Coordinates of C-alpha atoms and ligand atoms in Angstrom, one line a residue:
M283 CA 312.9 -43.7 120.0
N284 CA 315.3 -46.3 121.3
I285 CA 312.7 -48.6 122.7
P286 CA 313.8 -52.3 122.7
Q287 CA 311.9 -54.9 120.9
S288 CA 310.1 -57.2 123.3
S289 CA 308.4 -60.6 123.1
F290 CA 305.3 -58.9 124.7
P291 CA 302.8 -57.0 122.6
R292 CA 303.4 -53.3 122.6
V293 CA 300.7 -50.9 123.9
V294 CA 301.3 -47.3 122.9
I295 CA 299.3 -44.8 125.0
I296 CA 299.1 -41.2 123.8
G297 CA 298.4 -38.9 126.7
G298 CA 299.4 -39.1 130.4
G299 CA 296.2 -37.5 131.8
F300 CA 293.6 -39.0 134.0
G301 CA 292.8 -41.8 131.6
G302 CA 296.3 -42.6 130.3
I303 CA 297.8 -42.8 133.8
A304 CA 295.0 -45.0 135.1
L305 CA 295.4 -47.3 132.2
A306 CA 299.2 -47.5 132.4
K307 CA 299.0 -48.3 136.2
K308 CA 296.6 -51.2 135.4
L309 CA 299.1 -52.6 132.8
S310 CA 302.1 -52.5 135.2
K311 CA 303.5 -55.9 135.8
K312 CA 301.4 -57.4 133.0
E313 CA 302.8 -59.2 130.0
V314 CA 302.7 -56.2 127.7
Q315 CA 305.3 -53.5 126.8
V316 CA 303.8 -50.1 127.6
V317 CA 305.0 -46.9 125.8
L318 CA 303.4 -43.8 127.1
L319 CA 303.8 -40.6 125.0
D320 CA 303.0 -37.1 126.2
K321 CA 304.0 -33.7 125.1
H322 CA 304.5 -32.7 128.8
N323 CA 306.6 -34.6 131.3
Y324 CA 303.9 -34.1 133.9
H325 CA 300.4 -35.0 134.7
N326 CA 298.2 -31.8 135.1
F327 CA 295.5 -31.9 137.7
Q328 CA 293.1 -29.6 135.8
P329 CA 290.4 -29.3 138.5
L330 CA 292.7 -27.0 140.5
L331 CA 294.0 -24.8 137.7
Y332 CA 291.8 -22.0 138.8
Q333 CA 293.6 -21.9 142.1
V334 CA 296.9 -21.4 140.2
S335 CA 295.3 -18.6 138.2
T336 CA 294.2 -16.9 141.3
G337 CA 297.4 -17.3 143.4
G338 CA 296.0 -19.9 145.8
L339 CA 298.4 -22.6 144.8
E340 CA 301.8 -22.9 143.1
P341 CA 301.7 -24.7 139.8
D342 CA 304.1 -27.4 141.0
S343 CA 301.6 -28.6 143.6
I344 CA 299.1 -29.6 140.9
A345 CA 301.6 -31.1 138.5
Y346 CA 303.3 -34.4 138.9
P347 CA 306.1 -36.0 136.9
I348 CA 304.8 -38.8 134.7
R349 CA 308.0 -40.8 135.1
K350 CA 307.6 -40.8 138.9
V351 CA 304.0 -42.1 138.7
L352 CA 305.3 -45.1 136.9
Q353 CA 308.7 -45.5 138.5
G354 CA 309.8 -49.1 138.9
Y355 CA 307.2 -50.6 136.5
P356 CA 308.9 -53.2 134.3
N357 CA 308.3 -53.1 130.6
F358 CA 307.3 -49.4 130.8
Y359 CA 308.8 -46.6 128.7
F360 CA 307.9 -42.9 128.7
R361 CA 308.9 -40.6 125.9
L362 CA 308.4 -36.8 125.9
A363 CA 306.8 -36.5 122.5
Q364 CA 304.2 -34.5 120.6
V365 CA 302.2 -37.0 118.5
K366 CA 301.6 -35.6 115.0
E367 CA 299.8 -38.4 113.2
V368 CA 298.7 -42.0 113.3
N369 CA 299.2 -44.3 110.3
T370 CA 296.6 -46.9 110.9
E371 CA 297.7 -49.0 107.8
A372 CA 301.3 -49.3 108.9
K373 CA 300.4 -49.3 112.7
L374 CA 302.7 -46.4 113.3
V375 CA 302.5 -43.3 115.5
K376 CA 304.5 -40.3 114.1
T377 CA 305.8 -37.8 116.6
N378 CA 308.2 -34.9 116.7
I379 CA 311.0 -37.3 118.0
G380 CA 310.4 -40.1 115.5
E381 CA 308.0 -43.0 114.8
I382 CA 306.9 -45.9 116.9
A383 CA 305.1 -49.1 115.9
Y384 CA 302.2 -50.4 118.0
D385 CA 300.3 -53.6 118.4
Y386 CA 297.6 -51.8 120.4
L387 CA 297.1 -48.0 120.3
V388 CA 295.2 -46.0 123.0
V389 CA 294.3 -42.4 122.3
A390 CA 293.9 -40.5 125.6
T391 CA 294.7 -37.0 124.4
G392 CA 291.9 -35.2 126.3
S393 CA 290.4 -32.0 125.2
E394 CA 291.3 -28.4 124.4
T395 CA 289.4 -25.1 124.7
N396 CA 286.7 -24.7 122.1
F397 CA 286.1 -21.1 120.9
F398 CA 283.6 -22.5 118.4
G399 CA 285.5 -20.9 115.5
N400 CA 285.3 -17.4 116.9
K401 CA 288.8 -16.1 116.0
A402 CA 288.4 -12.8 117.8
L403 CA 287.6 -14.5 121.1
E404 CA 290.4 -17.0 120.6
A405 CA 292.9 -14.2 119.9
K406 CA 292.0 -11.9 122.8
G407 CA 290.3 -14.2 125.3
M408 CA 292.2 -16.2 128.0
A409 CA 291.8 -20.0 128.2
M410 CA 292.5 -22.0 131.3
K411 CA 293.2 -25.6 130.2
T412 CA 296.9 -25.9 130.8
I413 CA 299.4 -24.8 133.5
P414 CA 301.1 -22.2 131.2
Q415 CA 297.7 -20.7 130.4
S416 CA 296.8 -20.5 134.1
L417 CA 300.1 -18.8 134.8
N418 CA 299.4 -16.3 132.0
L419 CA 296.0 -15.6 133.5
R420 CA 297.6 -15.1 137.0
S421 CA 300.1 -12.6 135.5
L422 CA 297.4 -10.8 133.6
I423 CA 295.1 -10.3 136.6
L424 CA 298.0 -8.9 138.7
E425 CA 299.4 -6.8 135.9
N426 CA 296.0 -5.3 135.4
F427 CA 295.9 -4.0 139.0
E428 CA 299.5 -2.7 138.7
Q429 CA 298.4 -0.9 135.5
A430 CA 295.2 0.4 137.1
L431 CA 297.3 2.2 139.7
L432 CA 299.1 4.2 137.0
T433 CA 296.3 5.6 135.0
D434 CA 294.2 8.7 135.7
D435 CA 291.6 7.7 133.2
L436 CA 288.7 6.3 135.2
H437 CA 287.2 4.4 132.3
E438 CA 290.5 2.7 131.6
R439 CA 291.0 2.0 135.3
D440 CA 287.6 0.4 135.5
A441 CA 288.2 -1.7 132.4
L442 CA 291.5 -3.0 133.9
M443 CA 289.6 -4.1 137.0
N444 CA 286.6 -5.6 135.1
F445 CA 286.8 -9.3 134.7
V446 CA 284.4 -11.2 132.5
I447 CA 284.3 -15.0 132.7
V448 CA 282.3 -16.6 130.0
G449 CA 280.8 -20.0 130.8
G450 CA 278.8 -20.9 133.9
G451 CA 280.0 -24.5 134.3
P452 CA 282.2 -25.5 137.3
T453 CA 285.3 -23.8 135.9
G454 CA 283.6 -20.4 135.4
V455 CA 281.8 -20.7 138.8
E456 CA 285.0 -21.6 140.7
L457 CA 287.1 -18.9 139.0
A458 CA 284.4 -16.2 139.6
G459 CA 284.2 -17.2 143.3
A460 CA 288.0 -17.1 143.8
L461 CA 288.3 -13.7 142.1
A462 CA 285.5 -12.3 144.3
E463 CA 287.3 -13.5 147.4
I464 CA 290.5 -11.8 146.2
K465 CA 288.6 -8.6 145.7
K466 CA 287.2 -8.8 149.2
G467 CA 290.1 -10.1 151.2
I468 CA 293.3 -9.2 149.4
L469 CA 293.0 -6.2 147.0
P470 CA 292.2 -3.6 149.7
K471 CA 295.3 -4.6 151.6
D472 CA 297.6 -4.9 148.6
Y473 CA 296.4 -1.8 146.8
P474 CA 295.4 0.7 149.5
D475 CA 295.9 3.5 147.1
L476 CA 293.4 2.1 144.5
D477 CA 289.6 2.0 144.9
T478 CA 289.4 -1.7 144.4
R479 CA 285.7 -1.6 145.3
R480 CA 285.2 -0.7 141.7
A481 CA 286.5 -4.0 140.5
Q482 CA 283.8 -6.1 138.9
I483 CA 283.6 -9.9 138.5
N484 CA 281.1 -10.8 135.8
L485 CA 280.0 -14.4 135.1
V486 CA 278.2 -14.7 131.8
Q487 CA 276.2 -17.8 131.0
A488 CA 274.5 -18.5 127.7
G489 CA 271.9 -20.8 129.3
D490 CA 269.2 -20.0 131.9
R491 CA 271.1 -21.5 134.8
L492 CA 274.6 -22.0 136.1
L493 CA 276.1 -25.5 136.5
P494 CA 273.7 -27.0 133.9
A495 CA 275.1 -30.5 134.3
M496 CA 274.2 -30.4 138.0
S497 CA 270.9 -30.4 139.8
E498 CA 268.6 -27.4 139.9
V499 CA 269.2 -26.9 143.6
A500 CA 272.9 -26.9 143.1
S501 CA 272.5 -24.3 140.3
R502 CA 270.3 -22.1 142.5
K503 CA 272.6 -22.3 145.5
A504 CA 275.8 -21.7 143.5
E505 CA 274.2 -18.6 142.0
K506 CA 273.2 -17.4 145.5
F507 CA 276.7 -18.0 146.9
L508 CA 278.2 -16.0 144.0
E509 CA 275.8 -13.1 144.5
E510 CA 276.7 -13.1 148.2
L511 CA 280.3 -12.8 147.2
G512 CA 279.4 -9.8 144.9
V513 CA 279.7 -11.6 141.5
N514 CA 277.5 -10.2 138.8
V515 CA 275.8 -13.3 137.3
W516 CA 274.4 -12.7 133.7
K517 CA 272.3 -15.5 132.3
N518 CA 270.8 -16.0 128.8
I519 CA 273.5 -13.9 127.3
R520 CA 275.9 -15.1 124.6
V521 CA 279.2 -13.3 124.1
T522 CA 279.8 -12.7 120.4
D523 CA 282.9 -10.6 120.0
Y524 CA 285.9 -9.1 121.8
D525 CA 288.5 -6.7 120.5
G526 CA 290.6 -6.9 123.6
K527 CA 288.8 -3.9 125.1
R528 CA 285.1 -4.2 124.5
I529 CA 283.0 -7.4 124.8
T530 CA 279.8 -7.5 122.8
T531 CA 277.0 -9.9 123.3
N532 CA 273.8 -11.0 121.5
T533 CA 271.9 -8.5 123.7
N534 CA 272.4 -4.8 124.4
T535 CA 274.8 -5.7 127.2
I536 CA 278.4 -4.8 126.6
F537 CA 281.4 -5.0 128.9
D538 CA 284.5 -2.8 128.7
A539 CA 287.0 -5.2 130.1
E540 CA 290.7 -5.9 129.7
T541 CA 290.2 -9.5 130.8
L542 CA 287.9 -12.1 129.2
V543 CA 288.3 -15.7 130.4
W544 CA 286.8 -18.2 128.1
A545 CA 285.4 -21.2 130.0
A546 CA 282.5 -21.9 127.7
G547 CA 283.5 -25.1 126.0
V548 CA 286.0 -27.8 125.2
R549 CA 286.5 -30.1 122.2
A550 CA 288.5 -33.3 122.0
V551 CA 292.1 -33.3 120.8
S552 CA 292.0 -35.5 117.7
L553 CA 295.0 -36.6 115.7
K554 CA 295.7 -36.6 112.0
G555 CA 295.1 -40.0 110.6
L556 CA 292.2 -40.4 113.0
Y557 CA 290.6 -37.2 112.1
G558 CA 287.9 -37.9 109.7
A559 CA 284.1 -38.0 109.5
N560 CA 284.3 -41.8 109.9
Y561 CA 285.6 -41.6 113.4
L562 CA 284.5 -38.2 114.8
S563 CA 281.4 -37.4 116.7
H564 CA 280.1 -34.4 118.5
G565 CA 282.9 -32.1 119.7
N566 CA 285.6 -34.0 117.8
R567 CA 285.3 -37.0 120.0
L568 CA 286.2 -40.4 118.6
R569 CA 283.3 -42.8 118.4
V570 CA 284.0 -45.9 120.4
N571 CA 282.1 -49.1 121.2
E572 CA 281.6 -50.4 124.7
F573 CA 285.1 -51.8 124.7
H574 CA 286.6 -48.4 123.9
Q575 CA 287.5 -49.6 120.4
V576 CA 287.5 -46.7 117.9
E577 CA 284.9 -47.4 115.2
G578 CA 286.4 -49.4 112.4
F579 CA 289.4 -50.7 114.3
E580 CA 290.1 -53.7 116.6
N581 CA 293.5 -52.5 117.9
I582 CA 292.9 -48.8 118.3
F583 CA 291.1 -47.6 121.5
A584 CA 290.2 -44.2 122.9
I585 CA 289.4 -43.2 126.5
G586 CA 288.6 -40.1 128.5
D587 CA 287.5 -36.7 127.0
V588 CA 288.5 -37.8 123.5
A589 CA 286.2 -40.8 123.4
Q590 CA 282.5 -40.8 122.9
M591 CA 280.8 -44.0 124.0
T592 CA 277.1 -43.7 123.3
T593 CA 274.9 -45.7 125.7
E594 CA 271.3 -45.6 126.7
A595 CA 272.1 -43.7 129.9
F596 CA 274.6 -41.4 128.1
P597 CA 273.4 -40.8 124.5
H598 CA 275.9 -38.0 124.1
G599 CA 278.8 -39.9 125.6
H600 CA 280.1 -39.8 129.2
P601 CA 280.7 -36.4 130.8
M602 CA 284.1 -35.0 130.0
M603 CA 285.4 -35.3 133.5
A604 CA 288.1 -37.1 135.4
Q605 CA 286.0 -39.9 136.8
P606 CA 284.9 -41.4 133.4
A607 CA 288.5 -41.0 132.1
M608 CA 289.9 -42.9 135.1
Q609 CA 287.2 -45.6 135.1
Q610 CA 287.6 -46.1 131.4
G611 CA 291.4 -46.4 131.7
R612 CA 291.1 -49.1 134.4
N613 CA 288.5 -51.0 132.4
L614 CA 290.6 -50.9 129.2
G615 CA 293.6 -52.0 131.2
D616 CA 291.8 -55.2 132.3
N617 CA 290.4 -55.7 128.8
L618 CA 293.9 -55.4 127.1
V619 CA 295.2 -58.1 129.4
R620 CA 292.2 -60.2 128.6
L621 CA 292.8 -59.7 124.9
V622 CA 296.4 -60.7 125.2
E623 CA 295.4 -63.8 127.1
G624 CA 292.9 -64.7 124.4
K625 CA 289.9 -64.0 126.5
S626 CA 286.8 -61.9 125.6
M627 CA 286.6 -58.2 126.8
K628 CA 284.1 -56.9 129.3
P629 CA 281.9 -53.9 128.3
F630 CA 282.4 -50.6 130.1
V631 CA 279.8 -49.5 132.6
Y632 CA 280.2 -46.1 134.1
K633 CA 279.6 -45.7 137.8
D634 CA 278.5 -42.1 138.3
K635 CA 279.9 -41.0 141.7
G636 CA 278.4 -37.5 141.4
S637 CA 279.7 -34.1 140.7
M638 CA 280.6 -31.0 142.7
A639 CA 281.8 -27.4 142.5
T640 CA 283.2 -25.0 145.0
V641 CA 282.2 -21.3 145.0
G642 CA 284.5 -20.1 147.8
R643 CA 285.3 -20.4 151.5
N644 CA 282.7 -22.6 153.2
K645 CA 280.6 -22.6 150.0
A646 CA 280.3 -25.6 147.7
V647 CA 277.6 -27.7 146.0
V648 CA 277.7 -31.5 145.9
D649 CA 275.4 -33.7 143.9
L650 CA 275.8 -37.4 144.9
P651 CA 273.7 -40.1 143.2
K652 CA 271.5 -40.3 146.4
F653 CA 272.1 -37.0 148.2
K654 CA 272.5 -33.4 147.3
F655 CA 273.9 -30.9 149.8
Q656 CA 275.5 -27.4 149.8
G657 CA 277.4 -25.2 152.1
V658 CA 280.2 -25.8 154.6
F659 CA 280.0 -29.6 154.7
A660 CA 279.9 -29.7 150.9
W661 CA 283.0 -27.6 150.9
F662 CA 284.9 -30.0 153.2
V663 CA 283.8 -32.9 151.0
W664 CA 285.0 -31.0 147.9
M665 CA 288.4 -30.4 149.5
F666 CA 288.7 -34.0 150.7
V667 CA 287.8 -35.5 147.3
H668 CA 290.3 -33.2 145.5
L669 CA 293.1 -34.0 147.9
Y670 CA 292.4 -37.7 147.5
F671 CA 292.6 -37.7 143.8
L672 CA 295.6 -35.4 143.5
I673 CA 298.6 -37.4 142.4
G674 CA 301.6 -37.5 144.7
F675 CA 302.0 -37.4 148.5
R676 CA 304.0 -34.3 148.5
N677 CA 301.4 -32.5 146.4
R678 CA 298.7 -33.5 148.8
V679 CA 300.6 -32.2 151.8
V680 CA 301.6 -29.0 150.0
V681 CA 298.0 -28.3 148.8
F682 CA 296.6 -29.1 152.3
I683 CA 299.0 -26.8 154.0
N684 CA 298.3 -24.1 151.5
W685 CA 294.6 -24.5 152.0
V686 CA 294.8 -24.4 155.8
Y687 CA 297.1 -21.3 155.6
N688 CA 294.8 -19.5 153.1
Y689 CA 291.8 -20.3 155.3
V690 CA 293.3 -19.1 158.5
R691 CA 295.1 -16.1 157.0
F692 CA 292.4 -15.1 154.4
D693 CA 295.4 -15.1 152.0
R694 CA 296.7 -16.4 148.7
E695 CA 300.4 -15.8 148.6
A696 CA 301.3 -17.1 145.2
R697 CA 300.2 -13.8 143.6
L698 CA 303.4 -13.5 141.7
I699 CA 304.1 -12.2 138.2
I700 CA 306.9 -14.6 137.4
R701 CA 306.7 -14.3 133.6
P702 CA 304.8 -11.2 132.6
F703 CA 302.1 -11.7 130.1
K704 CA 301.7 -9.5 127.1
K705 CA 298.2 -9.7 125.6
Q706 CA 299.4 -8.8 122.1
N707 CA 301.7 -11.9 122.0
K708 CA 298.9 -14.2 123.1
V709 CA 298.1 -15.8 119.7
E710 CA 301.7 -16.6 119.0
K711 CA 302.2 -18.0 122.5
D712 CA 299.1 -20.2 122.4
T713 CA 300.1 -21.5 119.0
L714 CA 303.6 -22.4 120.3
M715 CA 302.0 -24.1 123.2
R716 CA 299.7 -26.2 121.1
D717 CA 302.5 -27.3 118.8
Ligands
FAD132 C1 289.8 -25.8 134.5 C2 289.3 -27.2 134.5 C3 288.6 -27.7 135.6 C4 288.1 -29.0 135.7 N1 287.5 -29.4 136.8 C5 287.1 -30.7 136.9 C6 286.5 -31.2 138.1 O1 286.4 -30.5 139.1 N2 286.1 -32.5 138.1 C7 286.3 -33.3 137.0 O2 286.0 -34.5 137.1 N3 286.8 -32.9 135.9 C8 287.2 -31.6 135.8 N4 287.8 -31.2 134.6 C9 287.8 -32.0 133.5 C10 289.0 -33.1 133.6 O3 290.2 -32.4 133.9 C11 289.1 -33.8 132.3 O4 287.8 -34.4 132.0 C12 290.1 -34.9 132.3 O5 291.4 -34.3 132.5 C13 290.1 -35.8 131.1 O6 291.1 -36.8 131.2 P1 291.8 -37.3 129.9 O7 292.8 -38.4 130.4 O8 290.8 -37.6 128.9 O9 292.7 -36.1 129.4 P2 293.7 -35.1 130.1 O10 293.7 -35.3 131.5 O11 293.5 -33.8 129.6 O12 295.1 -35.7 129.5 C14 295.4 -35.6 128.1 C15 296.9 -35.7 128.0 O13 297.2 -35.9 126.6 C16 298.4 -35.1 126.3 N5 298.3 -34.8 124.9 C17 297.3 -34.2 124.2 N6 297.6 -34.2 122.9 C18 298.8 -34.8 122.7 C19 299.7 -35.0 121.6 N7 299.3 -34.7 120.4 N8 300.9 -35.6 121.8 C20 301.2 -36.0 123.1 N9 300.5 -35.8 124.2 C21 299.3 -35.2 124.0 C22 298.3 -33.9 127.2 O14 299.5 -33.3 127.4 C23 297.7 -34.5 128.5 O15 298.7 -34.8 129.4 C24 288.3 -29.9 134.5 C25 289.0 -29.4 133.4 C26 289.4 -28.1 133.4 C27 290.1 -27.6 132.2

């Protein structure tokens, strides 16, 4: 990999997401050599992926070059590499561009969509975890409407305009809200010769309430907001099968729909060599102690979605969200410096800053540790928080301008089919992307 030997210990970080970047920043200017490996050369701000899928934002405005984040940091090396395996005996990371030895290894590989072994859903359903997947979804949504214009078969036309989103967490709720706004504000103008009132947005949730990780009041209010927007909310229904045309469930409800978006679960991305019953917990997460050390190792750490730290307050690990990943990255950064200096490490304590979801224009729900609120103010808070955490000044400016423009004009101008999406090639494309 052409990384020089250094007198400083080498910390290899796998993954430049929320956790990996926070950690690398903490280690800048410290007496360690940092090697960050990621299969993408950019950081992906996943909370705004749904806006890319629905034409509200260009993908460039939610991605940021990893090299730029860490520009000017001494002893820092980035390599664009897909990690294949970890050899814990030899302290080596094996990648598609070669091997690299480590003194300390940090796994920050995040999570991927979990179809819970249902091959049919994986083959025909759309995931929304990466920028290419969001662009695929954007293309498919728009192609469906173009196709709907061409058919005289009413059933086929309805199926093309029928959208089923599975999973009533923040991703499902936000996507359903955005699609409903497109139906109301954009489709009638873009497709005056199509009866777009027949378009249906269905949100299917296996449990008895939306946003189950948030308060009851947030769930109720989010559902009310969605219903006001015309979304059909289906609760206590589990999707079981999809052949690309018909969605079956564990009840009598079926949907004939050309688009199924799967937002019903994620699992940690674990690596060969660390993939074994010894290390893995619920959802493939690596079991770590309060210092982020992977069970059984002193020099291998895991942070973010991939790590499960069981505490009294979080018996199933911290939520798979950006805040825990960033806080863990910062804590581990301090601890690695302490380790190198021969000091003892400090245990991680998660500071829960709350959670939020937006449903649409002027509609959001916010649960803070001490306050809960919904509506217009919550929506402004949601926007401010997302702008604040977005990486890069340019991205913040671009997103802000887009939001103001979309708000004033009731528009989403990035509704472009840049690379057409063919459903039948999906399996092959997704496999390529994963590799
Ligand atoms: C649609 C969506 C909406 C979300 N909305 C919110 C929200 O509103 N608020 C919130 O707090 N959280 C939200 N989340 C969750 C949040 O994005 C994650 O919890 C967070 O990204 C986890 O950070 P991480 O550092 O663990 O992993 P990630 O940020 O996912 O980063 C993992 C990195 O590892 C890299 N990688 C993975 N495997 C390999 C490999 N083998 N080799 C090399 N590199 C590899 C990836 O390319 C990636 O850059 C959302 C997630 C999604 C998908």
